[in-house]
Amino acid sequence: MRDPHPSLRSTAAGTVSAALIAGAAFGLAPAAQAAPAERPAATAAPSVRFVDIPGDGGTVLKANVVAPAGATTDSSYPAIVLPTSWAMPQIEYIAQAKKLAAAGYVVVSYNSRGFWQSGGEIEVGGPEDIADASKVIDWTLKNTPTDPGKVGMAGVSYGAGISLLAAAHDKRVKAVGALSGWGDLVESIYSGRTQHAQAGALLGGAGYLTGRPSAELKRILKDFLGSNLDSEDEMIAWGSKRSPATYLDRLNKNGAAILLANAWGDTIFPPNQYASFYEKLTGPKRLEFRPGDHATAEATGLLGLPNDTWTTTKRWFDHYLKGERNGIDKEQPVQLKSRSTGGYEGYADWKSVGATSKKIDLAGSTTIRANVDSGANGGIVMLSNTLDQFLKLPPVASMPLLPRRYAAVWQSERAEREQRVRGTAKLHTTVTSTKESGTLVAYLYDVGPLGLGKLVSNAPYTFHGKTPGKPFAVDLELFSTAYDVPAGHRLALVVDTVDPLYVEHNPSGAQLTFSSPGTDPSYVSVPLREQ
């Protein structure tokens, strides 16, 4: 197949550099302090030493050990193992490691294989990475004053995924803090059977810049960004093998306490897949969503500044590794921070988030032409949702100015009162294509009195093998969110065929018709929190 985005790989370096800078610079405001630990924190500075740890097959993993001040071989502390994020150096967690060590933890952070000075090649959470985590635990128990019954793992992004995978394969992991990670890798970057182009280019570019991708990863990236459908089954199998959701039975059997935290606008690992993964966990668990993009919700914590996500993570370990009665197990396990108000809301489970729903009928028949970006789009990876996080500036589009030749637009009536969108909006419609393949992207907008729409959510959908001229049903979940639509505003559903975030599969000259048969009406269902 043709490569719809031939410039992606050549421009990835610039995108990666901007994203890494943004990811290191942003985070969230401080939360309330956790309950005091039962054991007083050390008064002197923790000790820091850099070591080499033999990983799977003897591969050298560059690591650092941060221990409580005055720790001796006769001491016994809970341990936290921190695999680094994708493309990040081994000092990534040093600020948090010192805080944890001062609170009485032995902290071992290591550079994931294939990156920077660690040996091996990038395996993307493959068997080698899982084995590495166990080897690091082995080394920690042998070389540090660690209690073998009190081992936890945590990490941001790549470190989160490896921590979850390790907990499924190693019973010694008793608690996990998985921040901005993935439960399902396929649903993260291939949701709606659509390649998330900017996400794939960012990850691939960062891998080439800071590490050594394996031959398998190079092939997968080439097929993924090049839209090689002949390799689709292989790519899905590769991603499933690296998805914690694949090992849910093992994870639940081992019983580790799992904390999942992510951002509403994560353009690498969207929130839906994390929420779905969370619902299937049966052990102690907690789910947190905050405004932002990939890893921006915890970034200030990496700089040593107060940070909600890291505060919760420490409280999680304090309870499940130290046994402190800090109340975290008594709180509502699903904690959401609204993009609009910045306030937190607690829920008993994910299903309770959108207690009611509002249906917007998508009446009539509308035909649009493909291959042209209408102006409605999801923004830029690592930038647009960060602007929304800090400045309340999501991507915008003018409803009156969207060209109806390339965009289908439906709007609700003006709402008499505020509408608090919570959870996952769902689109159901009937599509007729002039070609056997195609891509559509759905957007939900908050539309003000002047017709300017602020993006609430979006999601892509790709189809192949359809009979031209024959209608077929489409059911699409938009990315989950928490957004307040002011009174007097409308909700709008926009559908077009091109978005820079995604690879599009629309043949030249394709047209899509959206209809609403009487026997199967089209609609978008918007989840709302009860007033």
XYZ file of C-alpha atoms in Angstrom:
531
model
C 0.000 0.000 0.000
C 1.020 3.606 -0.431
C 2.378 5.525 2.574
C -0.249 8.241 3.274
C 2.226 10.239 5.357
C 5.685 9.934 3.734
C 7.092 12.837 5.756
C 6.351 11.344 9.174
C 9.624 9.560 9.687
C 11.748 12.381 8.289
C 10.175 14.941 10.627
C 9.937 12.751 13.721
C 13.110 14.135 15.287
C 11.687 17.640 15.570
C 8.412 16.350 16.944
C 10.257 14.193 19.472
C 12.426 17.056 20.668
C 9.441 19.335 21.222
C 7.506 16.590 22.987
C 10.378 15.692 25.319
C 10.809 19.325 26.293
C 7.072 19.703 26.910
C 6.939 16.470 28.856
C 9.748 17.594 31.137
C 8.284 21.009 31.766
C 4.640 20.478 32.676
C 2.635 18.913 35.505
C -0.138 19.644 37.967
C -0.714 21.661 41.092
C -0.048 20.103 44.515
C -2.618 17.977 46.279
C -3.294 17.730 49.969
C -0.429 16.099 51.845
C -0.657 12.415 52.631
C -1.078 11.185 56.168
C 2.224 11.050 58.103
C 4.126 7.797 57.976
C 4.248 5.585 61.037
C 8.053 5.523 60.838
C 9.659 9.007 60.946
C 11.317 10.094 57.726
C 15.112 10.197 57.701
C 16.588 13.573 58.576
C 19.824 13.191 56.574
C 20.004 13.076 52.794
C 19.429 9.671 51.190
C 22.439 7.952 49.643
C 22.721 7.686 45.854
C 24.917 5.272 43.945
C 25.106 4.265 40.297
C 25.385 0.594 39.469
C 25.298 -1.911 36.634
C 22.638 -4.609 36.963
C 22.787 -7.776 34.822
C 19.443 -8.156 33.068
C 18.069 -11.013 30.998
C 20.862 -12.873 29.222
C 23.455 -10.812 31.073
C 22.486 -7.568 29.313
C 23.861 -4.647 31.319
C 21.195 -2.301 32.663
C 22.428 1.072 33.889
C 20.774 1.833 37.195
C 20.871 3.917 40.344
C 20.077 3.010 43.931
C 18.692 5.566 46.355
C 18.520 4.344 49.957
C 17.409 5.896 53.242
C 20.172 7.741 55.085
C 21.979 5.459 57.482
C 20.649 2.268 55.945
C 22.770 -0.764 56.852
C 22.794 -4.413 55.877
C 20.857 -5.110 59.059
C 18.024 -2.784 57.968
C 14.908 -3.890 56.149
C 12.955 -1.499 53.964
C 10.221 -1.799 51.350
C 11.615 -1.422 47.836
C 10.290 0.340 44.742
C 11.672 -0.514 41.302
C 11.318 2.174 38.625
C 11.893 1.287 34.935
C 12.522 4.428 32.907
C 10.120 5.950 30.403
C 10.565 5.598 26.661
C 13.706 7.508 25.587
C 14.419 8.877 29.070
C 17.835 8.553 30.824
C 18.382 6.673 34.083
C 18.225 9.828 36.220
C 14.599 10.428 35.207
C 13.187 9.545 38.632
C 16.035 10.838 40.824
C 13.966 13.605 42.461
C 11.098 11.260 43.325
C 13.528 8.500 44.331
C 15.122 10.815 46.902
C 11.700 11.715 48.314
C 10.723 8.066 48.568
C 14.059 7.118 50.137
C 13.659 9.906 52.691
C 10.298 8.340 53.553
C 11.876 4.948 54.157
C 12.050 3.148 50.806
C 14.928 1.602 48.911
C 14.481 2.810 45.329
C 16.140 1.167 42.327
C 15.697 2.899 38.978
C 17.075 1.399 35.802
C 17.355 2.375 32.169
C 15.160 0.066 30.119
C 17.111 -2.113 27.697
C 17.995 -0.630 24.347
C 18.011 2.983 25.568
C 20.954 5.224 26.318
C 23.804 3.324 27.993
C 21.903 0.160 28.835
C 22.701 -2.806 26.629
C 20.433 -4.744 24.308
C 17.831 -3.463 21.883
C 14.392 -1.868 22.312
C 11.842 -4.675 22.677
C 8.766 -2.564 23.642
C 7.733 -4.482 26.733
C 8.585 -7.835 25.207
C 9.669 -10.981 27.075
C 13.185 -9.580 27.539
C 11.837 -6.488 29.317
C 9.645 -8.596 31.600
C 12.621 -10.815 32.444
C 14.767 -7.709 33.052
C 12.319 -6.492 35.698
C 12.593 -9.787 37.571
C 16.386 -9.691 37.321
C 16.390 -6.194 38.811
C 14.230 -7.428 41.688
C 16.661 -10.335 42.191
C 19.565 -7.903 42.322
C 17.712 -5.546 44.667
C 16.954 -8.295 47.182
C 20.555 -9.477 47.096
C 22.337 -6.125 47.204
C 20.127 -3.747 49.208
C 18.447 -3.895 52.649
C 15.065 -4.821 51.167
C 12.190 -6.724 52.705
C 11.396 -9.453 50.087
C 7.706 -9.304 50.985
C 7.423 -5.574 50.262
C 8.421 -4.945 46.644
C 6.613 -2.446 44.434
C 7.081 -1.144 40.913
C 6.152 2.156 39.309
C 6.898 4.212 36.251
C 5.723 6.757 33.755
C 4.656 5.714 30.237
C 6.983 2.889 29.171
C 7.904 2.321 32.812
C 4.205 1.978 33.641
C 3.649 -0.659 30.972
C 6.696 -2.676 32.043
C 5.602 -2.452 35.695
C 2.160 -3.889 34.884
C 3.632 -6.632 32.719
C 6.139 -7.511 35.440
C 3.398 -7.689 38.088
C 1.577 -10.230 35.915
C 4.668 -12.422 35.661
C 6.387 -11.960 39.042
C 4.440 -12.640 42.263
C 6.959 -10.656 44.296
C 5.490 -7.380 42.982
C 2.911 -6.426 45.613
C 1.932 -2.924 44.429
C 2.148 -0.957 41.174
C 1.908 2.724 40.275
C 1.303 2.803 36.499
C 1.337 6.450 35.382
C 0.409 7.409 31.801
C 0.763 3.813 30.707
C -1.172 1.316 28.641
C -3.391 -1.642 29.380
C -3.922 -2.491 25.707
C -1.201 -1.412 23.293
C -3.290 -2.181 20.207
C -6.246 -0.090 21.404
C -3.827 2.685 22.301
C -2.225 3.365 18.933
C -4.544 1.444 16.580
C -7.990 2.214 17.963
C -10.795 2.202 15.417
C -8.466 0.145 13.209
C -6.672 3.414 12.487
C -2.968 4.092 12.889
C -2.321 6.973 15.281
C 0.244 8.525 12.973
C 1.764 11.245 15.147
C 1.943 8.924 18.150
C 3.689 6.237 16.113
C 6.114 8.721 14.577
C 6.884 10.221 17.984
C 7.641 6.862 19.573
C 9.620 5.626 16.601
C 11.613 8.839 16.247
C 12.433 8.980 19.951
C 13.522 5.351 19.836
C 15.936 5.989 16.983
C 17.283 9.158 18.635
C 17.978 7.723 22.068
C 18.273 3.984 21.609
C 18.630 0.956 19.397
C 15.346 -0.420 18.023
C 15.359 -4.168 17.443
C 14.984 -5.525 13.927
C 11.450 -6.639 14.848
C 10.513 -3.152 16.048
C 11.915 -1.562 12.881
C 9.785 -3.876 10.763
C 6.659 -3.234 12.834
C 7.133 0.541 12.646
C 7.670 0.406 8.890
C 4.531 -1.677 8.346
C 2.489 0.401 10.804
C 3.314 3.828 9.403
C 3.308 2.492 5.846
C -0.209 1.024 6.155
C 0.868 -2.466 5.215
C -2.395 -4.339 5.741
C -0.766 -7.603 4.713
C 1.025 -7.457 8.083
C -1.993 -6.356 10.130
C -2.454 -9.686 11.917
C 1.246 -9.803 12.763
C 1.172 -6.239 14.124
C -1.890 -6.959 16.273
C -0.291 -10.149 17.641
C 2.905 -8.198 18.397
C 0.937 -5.527 20.273
C -1.215 -8.032 22.153
C 1.881 -9.840 23.400
C 2.975 -6.533 24.952
C -0.381 -5.642 26.501
C -1.008 -6.142 30.249
C -4.659 -6.841 29.368
C -3.517 -10.068 27.701
C -2.288 -11.287 31.084
C -5.253 -10.183 33.211
C -5.772 -13.659 34.659
C -2.191 -13.753 35.898
C -2.336 -10.196 37.188
C -5.546 -10.851 39.099
C -4.239 -14.141 40.473
C -1.057 -12.497 41.759
C -3.191 -9.848 43.468
C -0.910 -6.820 43.274
C -2.524 -3.507 44.275
C -2.791 -1.527 41.025
C -2.899 2.265 40.729
C -3.622 3.532 37.202
C -3.291 7.242 36.404
C -3.577 8.960 33.046
C -4.553 12.199 31.290
C -7.825 12.857 29.457
C -5.989 14.074 26.377
C -3.240 11.452 26.218
C -2.449 11.223 22.499
C -0.177 8.183 22.983
C -2.284 6.063 25.347
C -5.890 7.389 25.290
C -7.942 6.986 28.480
C -10.543 4.499 27.162
C -8.185 1.542 27.111
C -7.027 2.254 30.694
C -10.603 2.511 31.974
C -11.532 -0.776 30.297
C -8.451 -2.450 31.770
C -9.245 -1.057 35.231
C -12.773 -2.481 35.200
C -11.393 -6.000 34.667
C -8.972 -5.912 37.590
C -10.224 -7.799 40.651
C -7.609 -6.911 43.276
C -7.057 -3.601 45.107
C -7.215 -0.883 42.467
C -7.556 2.840 41.848
C -8.101 4.863 38.647
C -7.250 8.549 38.246
C -7.732 10.832 35.218
C -6.545 14.435 35.007
C -6.312 17.108 32.298
C -3.279 17.037 30.004
C -1.486 15.000 27.389
C 0.920 12.104 27.605
C 2.925 12.207 30.866
C 2.231 15.915 31.449
C 0.140 15.200 34.562
C 3.144 13.810 36.451
C 5.963 15.793 34.824
C 6.506 18.426 37.520
C 6.922 15.597 39.998
C 9.929 14.414 37.994
C 11.437 17.837 38.679
C 10.860 17.389 42.401
C 7.916 19.799 42.596
C 4.649 19.024 44.410
C 2.416 16.970 42.166
C -0.967 15.286 42.585
C -0.085 12.086 40.761
C 3.120 11.423 42.672
C 1.466 12.309 45.977
C -1.158 9.629 45.350
C 1.505 7.166 44.221
C 3.409 7.566 47.480
C 0.221 7.179 49.503
C -0.539 4.016 47.514
C 2.819 2.474 48.396
C 2.644 3.712 51.980
C -0.558 1.738 52.433
C 0.117 -1.389 50.367
C 3.835 -1.811 51.101
C 4.217 -0.229 54.541
C 0.740 -0.991 55.818
C 0.041 2.594 56.835
C -3.567 3.475 57.599
C -3.692 6.611 55.471
C -7.240 6.100 54.226
C -6.457 5.656 50.539
C -8.201 2.273 50.538
C -11.363 3.894 51.949
C -11.653 6.628 49.322
C -13.734 6.377 46.163
C -11.428 4.341 43.870
C -12.168 6.322 40.684
C -10.915 9.911 40.954
C -11.484 12.337 38.076
C -10.279 15.900 37.662
C -12.450 17.982 35.345
C -10.843 19.761 32.411
C -13.140 22.719 33.063
C -13.134 23.290 36.818
C -9.981 21.574 38.012
C -11.952 19.989 40.835
C -11.830 16.325 41.799
C -14.799 13.966 41.740
C -14.947 10.491 43.266
C -16.899 7.498 41.940
C -17.402 3.935 43.104
C -16.448 2.535 39.703
C -15.988 3.581 36.084
C -19.538 2.587 35.146
C -20.875 5.195 37.568
C -19.059 8.091 35.886
C -21.673 8.835 33.209
C -24.796 8.252 35.287
C -27.145 9.596 32.621
C -26.863 10.238 28.902
C -28.166 12.648 26.294
C -28.905 11.466 22.773
C -28.428 13.818 19.850
C -30.275 12.596 16.765
C -28.234 12.617 13.577
C -31.192 12.952 11.263
C -31.282 13.152 7.485
C -28.764 12.075 4.873
C -25.447 13.842 4.373
C -22.725 13.141 1.810
C -19.140 14.369 2.172
C -16.091 14.075 -0.020
C -12.918 12.478 1.355
C -9.221 13.393 1.164
C -9.560 16.965 2.456
C -9.118 18.207 6.038
C -12.256 20.226 6.785
C -10.604 22.202 9.566
C -12.009 20.045 12.336
C -9.173 18.074 13.877
C -7.816 16.726 17.151
C -4.803 19.025 17.335
C -1.096 18.225 17.605
C 0.387 15.416 19.671
C 1.824 16.586 23.020
C 0.913 20.231 22.362
C -2.815 20.852 21.968
C -3.949 18.973 25.084
C -1.149 20.507 27.124
C -2.475 23.938 26.161
C -5.915 22.762 27.249
C -4.446 21.531 30.544
C -2.823 24.812 31.522
C -4.596 27.516 29.537
C -8.011 25.942 28.841
C -7.312 26.262 25.112
C -8.445 23.071 23.362
C -8.501 22.805 19.554
C -11.296 24.932 18.067
C -13.357 25.045 14.870
C -16.030 27.419 13.618
C -19.216 25.478 12.953
C -20.599 27.993 10.392
C -17.311 27.995 8.473
C -16.769 24.248 8.252
C -17.182 23.340 4.552
C -20.184 21.033 4.302
C -18.645 19.539 1.196
C -16.027 17.900 3.429
C -17.646 17.794 6.884
C -20.977 16.511 8.171
C -22.303 18.649 11.029
C -25.176 18.055 13.460
C -25.981 20.322 16.402
C -28.187 19.973 19.468
C -30.537 22.613 20.795
C -29.102 25.161 23.209
C -28.982 23.736 26.715
C -30.848 25.564 29.442
C -28.318 24.543 32.065
C -24.728 23.393 32.296
C -24.007 19.933 30.935
C -21.207 18.049 32.680
C -19.889 15.549 30.152
C -18.302 12.595 31.962
C -17.055 9.372 30.439
C -17.337 8.007 26.914
C -19.547 9.459 24.163
C -20.740 6.868 21.637
C -21.575 7.365 17.973
C -23.963 5.092 16.065
C -24.601 5.783 12.403
C -25.068 4.197 8.993
C -22.421 4.795 6.337
C -22.412 4.180 2.605
C -19.073 4.500 0.822
C -18.230 4.741 -2.850
C -15.050 2.754 -2.146
C -14.306 -0.447 -0.264
C -11.969 1.277 2.228
C -12.124 4.560 4.073
C -11.509 6.541 7.246
C -13.778 8.874 9.139
C -13.042 10.927 12.248
C -15.770 11.992 14.672
C -15.522 15.110 16.855
C -17.717 16.330 19.694
C -17.690 20.101 20.170
C -18.912 22.595 22.761
C -20.385 25.358 20.586
C -20.802 28.886 21.946
C -23.240 31.626 20.830
C -20.967 32.754 17.969
C -20.618 29.237 16.553
C -17.055 28.660 17.782
C -16.634 25.055 18.853
C -14.183 23.868 21.504
C -13.151 20.248 21.139
C -14.609 17.960 23.783
C -13.508 14.632 22.307
C -12.750 12.775 19.076
C -11.905 9.331 17.688
C -11.042 7.754 14.304
C -12.656 4.831 12.497
C -11.322 2.923 9.494
C -13.045 0.249 7.413
C -11.826 -2.146 4.730
C -13.515 -4.705 2.515
C -16.917 -2.986 2.321
C -19.105 -3.257 -0.755
C -19.300 0.154 -2.492
C -22.831 1.528 -2.406
C -23.988 -0.849 0.354
C -24.839 0.757 3.741
C -23.204 -0.568 6.903
C -23.499 0.333 10.590
C -20.718 2.109 12.468
C -20.392 2.110 16.246
C -17.572 4.250 17.580
C -16.536 5.205 21.103
C -14.998 8.665 21.355
C -12.124 9.175 23.782
C -13.325 9.514 27.369
C -13.275 12.944 28.983
C -14.599 15.230 31.740
C -15.738 18.567 30.323
C -18.402 21.086 31.396
C -20.513 22.628 28.626
C -21.877 26.016 29.799
C -25.573 26.806 29.836
C -26.733 28.316 26.551
C -24.205 26.338 24.502
C -24.864 23.552 22.022
C -23.184 20.220 21.494
C -22.130 19.464 17.930
C -21.069 16.233 16.268
C -18.779 16.727 13.278
C -17.478 13.990 10.989
C -14.799 14.395 8.345
C -12.180 12.148 6.735
C -8.741 13.649 7.387
C -6.937 14.451 10.646
C -3.165 14.982 11.055
C -3.197 12.761 14.151
C -4.160 9.687 12.158
C -3.322 7.756 9.003
C -6.265 7.997 6.609
C -7.311 5.252 4.208
C -9.570 7.132 1.809
C -8.970 6.316 -1.867
C -8.862 9.289 -4.207
C -12.345 10.552 -5.063
C -14.085 8.639 -2.269
C -17.397 9.885 -0.868
C -19.152 8.915 2.357
C -22.889 9.208 2.946
C -24.271 9.248 6.487
C -27.919 8.287 6.839
C -30.426 7.563 9.599
C -32.791 4.733 8.605
C -36.124 4.661 10.380
C -35.437 1.138 11.594
C -31.965 2.046 12.889
C -31.694 5.793 13.658
C -28.302 7.458 13.921
C -27.302 9.275 17.090
C -24.475 10.279 19.396
C -24.973 9.403 23.059
C -23.245 11.844 25.421
C -22.668 10.696 29.038
C -23.570 13.284 31.655
C -22.990 13.552 35.364
C -26.163 14.026 37.365
C -26.746 17.631 38.355
